[in-house]
Coordinates of N, CA and C in Angstrom, one line a residue:
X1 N 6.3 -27.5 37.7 CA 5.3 -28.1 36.8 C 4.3 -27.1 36.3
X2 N 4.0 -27.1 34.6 CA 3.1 -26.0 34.7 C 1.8 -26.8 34.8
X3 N 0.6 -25.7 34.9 CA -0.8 -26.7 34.9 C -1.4 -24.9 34.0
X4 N -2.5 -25.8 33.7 CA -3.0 -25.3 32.5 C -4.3 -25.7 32.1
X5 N -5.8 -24.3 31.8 CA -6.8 -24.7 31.5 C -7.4 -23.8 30.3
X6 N -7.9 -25.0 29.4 CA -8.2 -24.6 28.4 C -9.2 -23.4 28.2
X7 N -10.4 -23.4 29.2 CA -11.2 -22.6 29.3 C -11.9 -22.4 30.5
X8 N -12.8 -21.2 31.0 CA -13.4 -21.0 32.4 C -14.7 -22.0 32.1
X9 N -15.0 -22.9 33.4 CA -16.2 -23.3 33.7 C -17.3 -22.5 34.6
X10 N -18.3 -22.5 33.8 CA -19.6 -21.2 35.1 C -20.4 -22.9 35.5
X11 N -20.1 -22.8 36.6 CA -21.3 -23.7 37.5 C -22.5 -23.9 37.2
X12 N -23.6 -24.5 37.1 CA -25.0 -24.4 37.0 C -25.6 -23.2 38.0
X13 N -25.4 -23.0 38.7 CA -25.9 -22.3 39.9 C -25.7 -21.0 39.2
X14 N -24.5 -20.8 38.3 CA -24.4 -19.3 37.9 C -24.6 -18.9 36.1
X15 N -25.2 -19.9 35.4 CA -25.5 -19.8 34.8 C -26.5 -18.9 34.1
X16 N -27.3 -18.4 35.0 CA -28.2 -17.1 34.7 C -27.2 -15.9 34.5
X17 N -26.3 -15.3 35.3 CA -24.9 -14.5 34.6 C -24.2 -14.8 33.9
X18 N -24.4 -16.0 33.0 CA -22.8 -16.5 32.0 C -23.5 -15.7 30.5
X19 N -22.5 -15.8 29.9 CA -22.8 -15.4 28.4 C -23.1 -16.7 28.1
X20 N -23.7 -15.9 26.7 CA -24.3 -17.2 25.7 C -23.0 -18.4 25.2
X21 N -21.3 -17.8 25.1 CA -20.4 -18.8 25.1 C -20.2 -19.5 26.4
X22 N -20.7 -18.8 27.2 CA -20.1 -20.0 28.7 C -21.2 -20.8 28.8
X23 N -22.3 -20.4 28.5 CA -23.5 -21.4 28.5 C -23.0 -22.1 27.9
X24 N -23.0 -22.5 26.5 CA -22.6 -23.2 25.2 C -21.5 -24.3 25.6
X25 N -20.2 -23.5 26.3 CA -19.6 -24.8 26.8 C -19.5 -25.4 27.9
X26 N -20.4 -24.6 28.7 CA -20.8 -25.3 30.0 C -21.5 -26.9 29.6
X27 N -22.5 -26.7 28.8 CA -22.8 -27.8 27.8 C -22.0 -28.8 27.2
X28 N -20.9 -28.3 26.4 CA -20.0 -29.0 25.8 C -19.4 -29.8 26.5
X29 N -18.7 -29.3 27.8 CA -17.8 -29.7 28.7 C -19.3 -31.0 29.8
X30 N -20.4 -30.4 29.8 CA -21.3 -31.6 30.3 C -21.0 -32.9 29.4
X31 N -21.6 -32.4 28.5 CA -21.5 -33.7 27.6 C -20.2 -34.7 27.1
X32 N -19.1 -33.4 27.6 CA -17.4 -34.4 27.5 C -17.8 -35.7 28.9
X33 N -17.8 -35.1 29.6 CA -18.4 -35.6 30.6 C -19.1 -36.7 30.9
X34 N -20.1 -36.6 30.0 CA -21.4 -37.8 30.0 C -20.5 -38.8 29.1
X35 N -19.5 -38.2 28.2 CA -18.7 -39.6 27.0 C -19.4 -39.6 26.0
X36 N -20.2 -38.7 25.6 CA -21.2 -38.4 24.1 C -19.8 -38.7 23.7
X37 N -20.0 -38.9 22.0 CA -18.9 -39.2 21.0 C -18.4 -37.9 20.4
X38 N -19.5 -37.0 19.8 CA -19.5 -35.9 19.2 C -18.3 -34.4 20.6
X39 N -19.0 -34.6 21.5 CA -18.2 -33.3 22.8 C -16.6 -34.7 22.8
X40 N -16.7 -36.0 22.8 CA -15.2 -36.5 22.9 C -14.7 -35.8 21.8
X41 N -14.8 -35.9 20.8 CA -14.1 -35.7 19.7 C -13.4 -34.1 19.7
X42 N -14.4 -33.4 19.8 CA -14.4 -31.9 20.3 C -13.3 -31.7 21.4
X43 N -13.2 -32.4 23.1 CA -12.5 -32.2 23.8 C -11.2 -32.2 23.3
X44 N -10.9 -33.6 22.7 CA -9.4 -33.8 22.5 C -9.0 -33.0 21.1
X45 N -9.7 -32.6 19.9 CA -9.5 -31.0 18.9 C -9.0 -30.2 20.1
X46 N -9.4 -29.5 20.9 CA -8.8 -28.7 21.9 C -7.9 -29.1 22.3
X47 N -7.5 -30.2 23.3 CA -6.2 -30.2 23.9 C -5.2 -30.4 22.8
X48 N -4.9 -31.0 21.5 CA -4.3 -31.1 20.4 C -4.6 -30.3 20.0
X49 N -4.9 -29.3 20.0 CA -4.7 -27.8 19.0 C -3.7 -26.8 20.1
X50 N -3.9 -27.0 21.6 CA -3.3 -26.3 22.7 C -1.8 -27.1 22.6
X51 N -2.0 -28.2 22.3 CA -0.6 -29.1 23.0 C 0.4 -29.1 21.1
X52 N -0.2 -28.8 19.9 CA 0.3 -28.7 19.2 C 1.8 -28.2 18.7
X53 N 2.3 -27.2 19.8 CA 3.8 -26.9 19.6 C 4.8 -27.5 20.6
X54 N 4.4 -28.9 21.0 CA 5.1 -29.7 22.1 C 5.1 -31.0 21.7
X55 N 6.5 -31.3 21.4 CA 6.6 -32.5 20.7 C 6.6 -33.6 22.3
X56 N 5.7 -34.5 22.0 CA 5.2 -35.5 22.9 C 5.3 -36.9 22.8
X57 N 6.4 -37.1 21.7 CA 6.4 -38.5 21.4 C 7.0 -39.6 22.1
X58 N 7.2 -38.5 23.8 CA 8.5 -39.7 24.5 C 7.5 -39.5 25.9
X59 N 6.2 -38.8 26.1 CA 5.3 -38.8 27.0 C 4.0 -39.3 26.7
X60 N 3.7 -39.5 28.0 CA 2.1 -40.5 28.2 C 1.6 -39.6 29.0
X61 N 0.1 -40.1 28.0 CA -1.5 -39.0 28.6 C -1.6 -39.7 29.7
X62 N -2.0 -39.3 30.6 CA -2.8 -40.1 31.9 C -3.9 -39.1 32.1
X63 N -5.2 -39.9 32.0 CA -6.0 -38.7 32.8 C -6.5 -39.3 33.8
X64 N -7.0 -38.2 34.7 CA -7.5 -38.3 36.3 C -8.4 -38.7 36.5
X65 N -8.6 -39.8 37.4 CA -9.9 -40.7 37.8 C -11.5 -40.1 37.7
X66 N -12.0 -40.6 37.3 CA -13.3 -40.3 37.9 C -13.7 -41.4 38.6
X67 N -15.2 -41.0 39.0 CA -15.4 -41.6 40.4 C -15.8 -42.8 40.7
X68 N -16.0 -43.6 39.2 CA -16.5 -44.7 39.3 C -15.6 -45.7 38.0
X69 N -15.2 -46.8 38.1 CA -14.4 -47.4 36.9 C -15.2 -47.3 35.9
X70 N -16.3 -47.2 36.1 CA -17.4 -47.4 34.5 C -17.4 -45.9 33.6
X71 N -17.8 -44.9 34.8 CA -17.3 -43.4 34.2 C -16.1 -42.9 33.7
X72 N -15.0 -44.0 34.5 CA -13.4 -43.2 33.8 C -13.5 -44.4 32.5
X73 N -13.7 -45.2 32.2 CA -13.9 -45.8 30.9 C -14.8 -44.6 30.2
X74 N -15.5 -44.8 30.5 CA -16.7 -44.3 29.6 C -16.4 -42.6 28.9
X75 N -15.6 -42.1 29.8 CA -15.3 -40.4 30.1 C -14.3 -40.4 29.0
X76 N -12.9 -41.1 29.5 CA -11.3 -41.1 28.9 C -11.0 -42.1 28.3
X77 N -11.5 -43.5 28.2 CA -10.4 -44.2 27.0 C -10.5 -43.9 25.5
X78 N -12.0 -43.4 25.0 CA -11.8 -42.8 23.8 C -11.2 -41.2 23.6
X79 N -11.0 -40.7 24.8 CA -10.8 -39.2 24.6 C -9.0 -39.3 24.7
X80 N -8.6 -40.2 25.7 CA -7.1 -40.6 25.3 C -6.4 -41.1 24.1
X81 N -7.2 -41.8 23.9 CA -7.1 -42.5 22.3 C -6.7 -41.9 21.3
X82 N -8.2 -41.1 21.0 CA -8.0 -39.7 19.8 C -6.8 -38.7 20.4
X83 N -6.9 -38.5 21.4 CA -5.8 -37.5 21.8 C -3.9 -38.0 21.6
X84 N -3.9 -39.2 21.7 CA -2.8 -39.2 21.4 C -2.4 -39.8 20.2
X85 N -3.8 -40.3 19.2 CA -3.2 -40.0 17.6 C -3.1 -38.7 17.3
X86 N -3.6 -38.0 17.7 CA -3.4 -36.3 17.3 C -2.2 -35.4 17.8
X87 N -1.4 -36.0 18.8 CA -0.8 -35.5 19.5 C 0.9 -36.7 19.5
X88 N 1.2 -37.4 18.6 CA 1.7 -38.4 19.1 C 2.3 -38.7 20.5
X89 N 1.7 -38.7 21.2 CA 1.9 -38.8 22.8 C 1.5 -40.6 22.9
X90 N 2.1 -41.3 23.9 CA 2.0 -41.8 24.4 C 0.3 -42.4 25.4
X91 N 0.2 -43.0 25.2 CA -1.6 -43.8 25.8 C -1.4 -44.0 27.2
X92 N -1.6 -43.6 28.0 CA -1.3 -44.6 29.2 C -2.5 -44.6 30.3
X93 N -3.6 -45.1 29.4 CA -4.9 -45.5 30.1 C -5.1 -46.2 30.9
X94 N -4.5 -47.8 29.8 CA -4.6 -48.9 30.5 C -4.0 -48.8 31.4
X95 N -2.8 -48.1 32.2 CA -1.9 -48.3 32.7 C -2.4 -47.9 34.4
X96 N -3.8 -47.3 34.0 CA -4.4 -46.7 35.3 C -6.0 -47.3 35.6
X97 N -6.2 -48.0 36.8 CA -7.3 -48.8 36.4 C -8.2 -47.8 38.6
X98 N -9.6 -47.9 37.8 CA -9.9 -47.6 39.0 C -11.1 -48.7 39.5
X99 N -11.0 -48.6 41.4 CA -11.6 -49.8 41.6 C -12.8 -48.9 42.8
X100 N -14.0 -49.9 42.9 CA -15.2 -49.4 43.7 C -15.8 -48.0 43.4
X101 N -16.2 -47.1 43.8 CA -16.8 -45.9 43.6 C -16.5 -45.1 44.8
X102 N -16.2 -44.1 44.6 CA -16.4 -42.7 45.3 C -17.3 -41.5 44.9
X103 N -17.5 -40.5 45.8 CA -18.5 -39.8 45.7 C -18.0 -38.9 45.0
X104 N -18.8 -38.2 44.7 CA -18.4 -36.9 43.3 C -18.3 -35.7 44.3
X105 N -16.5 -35.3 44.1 CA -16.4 -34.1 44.9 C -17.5 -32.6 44.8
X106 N -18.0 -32.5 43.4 CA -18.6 -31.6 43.6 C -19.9 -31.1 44.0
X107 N -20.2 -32.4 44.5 CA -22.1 -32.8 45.1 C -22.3 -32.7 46.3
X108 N -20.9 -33.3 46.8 CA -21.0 -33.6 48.5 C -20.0 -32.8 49.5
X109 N -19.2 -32.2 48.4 CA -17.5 -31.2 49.1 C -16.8 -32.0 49.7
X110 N -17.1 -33.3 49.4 CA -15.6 -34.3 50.0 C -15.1 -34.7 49.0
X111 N -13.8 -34.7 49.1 CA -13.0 -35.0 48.3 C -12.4 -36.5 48.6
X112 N -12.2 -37.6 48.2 CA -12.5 -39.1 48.8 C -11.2 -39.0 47.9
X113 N -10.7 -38.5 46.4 CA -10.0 -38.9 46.1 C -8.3 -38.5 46.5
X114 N -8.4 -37.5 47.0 CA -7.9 -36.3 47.8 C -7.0 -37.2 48.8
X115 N -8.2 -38.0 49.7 CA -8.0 -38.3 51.1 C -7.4 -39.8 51.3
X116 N -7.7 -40.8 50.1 CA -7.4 -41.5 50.1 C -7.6 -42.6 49.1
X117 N -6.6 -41.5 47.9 CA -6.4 -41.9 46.6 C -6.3 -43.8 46.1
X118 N -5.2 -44.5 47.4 CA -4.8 -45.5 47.3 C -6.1 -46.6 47.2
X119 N -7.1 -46.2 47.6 CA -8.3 -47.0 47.4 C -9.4 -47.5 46.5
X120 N -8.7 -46.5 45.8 CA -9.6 -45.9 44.6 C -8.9 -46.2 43.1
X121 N -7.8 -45.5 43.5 CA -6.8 -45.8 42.1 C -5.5 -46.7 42.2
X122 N -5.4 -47.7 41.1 CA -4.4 -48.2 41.2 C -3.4 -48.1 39.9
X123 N -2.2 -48.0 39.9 CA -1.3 -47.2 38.7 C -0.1 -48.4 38.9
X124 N 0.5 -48.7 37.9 CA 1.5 -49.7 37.2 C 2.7 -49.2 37.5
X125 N 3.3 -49.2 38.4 CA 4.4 -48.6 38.9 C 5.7 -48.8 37.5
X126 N 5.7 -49.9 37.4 CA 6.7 -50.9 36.5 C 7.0 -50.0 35.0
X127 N 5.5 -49.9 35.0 CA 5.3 -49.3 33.4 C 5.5 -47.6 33.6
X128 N 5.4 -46.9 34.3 CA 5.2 -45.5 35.1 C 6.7 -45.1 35.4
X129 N 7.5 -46.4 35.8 CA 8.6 -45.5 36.6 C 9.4 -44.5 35.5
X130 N 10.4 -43.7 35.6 CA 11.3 -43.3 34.5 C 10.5 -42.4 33.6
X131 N 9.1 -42.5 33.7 CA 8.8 -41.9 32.5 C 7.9 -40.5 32.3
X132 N 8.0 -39.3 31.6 CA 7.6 -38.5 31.4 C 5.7 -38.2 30.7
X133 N 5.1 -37.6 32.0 CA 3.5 -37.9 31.9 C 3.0 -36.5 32.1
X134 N 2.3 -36.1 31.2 CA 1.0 -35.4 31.2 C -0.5 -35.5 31.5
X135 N -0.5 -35.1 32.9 CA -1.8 -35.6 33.8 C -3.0 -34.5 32.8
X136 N -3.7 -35.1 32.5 CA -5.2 -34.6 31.7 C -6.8 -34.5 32.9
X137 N -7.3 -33.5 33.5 CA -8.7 -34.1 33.7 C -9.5 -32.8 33.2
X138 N -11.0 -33.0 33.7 CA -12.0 -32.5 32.8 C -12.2 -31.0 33.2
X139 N -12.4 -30.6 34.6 CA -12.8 -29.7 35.4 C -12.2 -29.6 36.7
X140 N -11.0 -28.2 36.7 CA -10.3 -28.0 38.2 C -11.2 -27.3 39.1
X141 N -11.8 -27.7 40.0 CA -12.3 -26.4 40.7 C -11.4 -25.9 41.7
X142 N -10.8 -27.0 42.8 CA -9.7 -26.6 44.0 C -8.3 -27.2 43.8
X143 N -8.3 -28.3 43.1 CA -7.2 -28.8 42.8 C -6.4 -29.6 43.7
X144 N -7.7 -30.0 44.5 CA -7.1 -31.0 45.4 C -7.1 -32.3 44.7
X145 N -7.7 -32.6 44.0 CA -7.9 -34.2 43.4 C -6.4 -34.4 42.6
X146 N -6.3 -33.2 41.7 CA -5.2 -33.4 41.0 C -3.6 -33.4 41.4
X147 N -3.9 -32.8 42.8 CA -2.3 -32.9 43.3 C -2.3 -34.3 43.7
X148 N -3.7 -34.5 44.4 CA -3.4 -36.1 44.9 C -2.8 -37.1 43.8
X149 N -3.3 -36.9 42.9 CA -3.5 -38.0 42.0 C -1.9 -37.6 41.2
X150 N -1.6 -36.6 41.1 CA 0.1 -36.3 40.4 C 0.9 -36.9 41.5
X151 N 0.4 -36.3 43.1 CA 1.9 -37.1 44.2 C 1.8 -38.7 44.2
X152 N 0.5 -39.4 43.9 CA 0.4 -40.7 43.7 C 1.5 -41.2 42.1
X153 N 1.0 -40.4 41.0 CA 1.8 -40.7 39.7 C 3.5 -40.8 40.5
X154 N 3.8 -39.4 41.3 CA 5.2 -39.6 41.5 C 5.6 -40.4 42.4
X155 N 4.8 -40.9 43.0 CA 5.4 -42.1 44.1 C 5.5 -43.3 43.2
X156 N 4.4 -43.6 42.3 CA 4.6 -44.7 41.3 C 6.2 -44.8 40.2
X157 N 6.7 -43.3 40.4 CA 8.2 -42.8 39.5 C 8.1 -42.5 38.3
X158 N 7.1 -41.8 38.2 CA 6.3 -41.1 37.1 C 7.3 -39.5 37.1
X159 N 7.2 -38.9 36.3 CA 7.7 -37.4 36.5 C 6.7 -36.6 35.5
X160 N 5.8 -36.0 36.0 CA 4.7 -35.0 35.9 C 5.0 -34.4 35.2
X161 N 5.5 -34.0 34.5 CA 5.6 -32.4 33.4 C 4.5 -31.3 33.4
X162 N 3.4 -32.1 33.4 CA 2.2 -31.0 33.2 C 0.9 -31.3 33.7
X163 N 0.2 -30.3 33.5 CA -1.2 -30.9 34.6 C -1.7 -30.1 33.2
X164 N -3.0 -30.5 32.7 CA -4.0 -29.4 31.8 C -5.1 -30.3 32.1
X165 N -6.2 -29.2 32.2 CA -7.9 -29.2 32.3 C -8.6 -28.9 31.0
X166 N -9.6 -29.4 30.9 CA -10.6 -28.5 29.6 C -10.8 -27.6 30.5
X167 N -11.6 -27.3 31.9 CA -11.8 -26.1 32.2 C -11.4 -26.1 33.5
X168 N -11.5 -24.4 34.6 CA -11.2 -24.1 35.4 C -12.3 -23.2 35.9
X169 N -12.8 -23.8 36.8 CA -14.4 -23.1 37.9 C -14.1 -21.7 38.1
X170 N -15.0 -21.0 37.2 CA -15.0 -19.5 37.3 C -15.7 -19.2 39.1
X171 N -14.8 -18.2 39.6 CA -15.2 -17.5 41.0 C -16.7 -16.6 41.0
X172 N -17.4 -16.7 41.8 CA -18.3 -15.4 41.3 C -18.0 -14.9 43.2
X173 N -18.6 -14.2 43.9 CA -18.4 -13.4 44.7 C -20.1 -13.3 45.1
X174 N -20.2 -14.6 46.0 CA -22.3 -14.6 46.6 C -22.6 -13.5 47.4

């Protein structure tokens, strides 16, 4: 499976070393984040300009939970949306619903979704099985959330083709 990120994320912490472009979408990538309309619109221009020489018309977007059902609304159903009129890909939002809240891996270093995905997310086996999915989330830093959340797609009988991020957590060396 390939996986794939559009661009490096610099942490807040290391933002006094980033350039003026990694500032800029450190920002961008916040505000994809927050579900402003203007950085949605922007996110999915990116992934449909990256995903533009892959005909997608027999795969479904899924993107990766966030931590709370109000934030993965708020985050992904318009950024799936736009993304798969631009991409003729398949929607498969509804098809992923998340329940209660978990903590935000990157505040506390636990990974809740990691450890015990089944709690958190629940996925349509029925509509999933057989079918060819391109997992979407915002920011990889270790990549534990996302394998969980792809071995969950394949136990549902999903077949993963791809994993892509808007960005991937630049290393610095403390």
């Amino acid at each position: 499976m390939l996986c794939y990120a559009l661009f490096p994320y610099v942490p807040k912490r290391f933002l006094c070393v980033a350039s003026f472009e990694e500032i800029v979408l450190h920002y961008m990538i916040l505000g994809f984040k927050d579900g402003r309309n203007v950085h949605t619109r922007w996110a999915a221009r990116q992934f449909a300009m990256a995903l533009s020489g892959i005909d997608l018309h027999d795969v479904a977007i899924v993107c990766i939970p966030a931590s709370t059902g109000w934030s993965h609304v708020r985050r992904w159903r318009r950024f799936s949306q736009m993304l798969c009129s631009l991409t003729g890909a398949i929607d498969g939002f509804d098809r992923v619903h998340v329940s209660g809240s978990r903590k935000r891996a990157h505040i506390t270093g636990e990974n809740e979704l990691a450890t015990n995905i089944k709690r958190y997310v629940h996925i349509d086996p029925s509509w999933f099985r057989g079918r060819k999915v391109l997992v979407i989330d915002d920011i990889c830093t270790t990549g534990r959330s996302s394998q969980a959340f792809i071995g969950a797609m394949e136990a549902a009988g999903a077949t993963v083709t791809m994993a892509m991020f808007l960005a991937k957590t630049k290393r610095y060396r403390v």
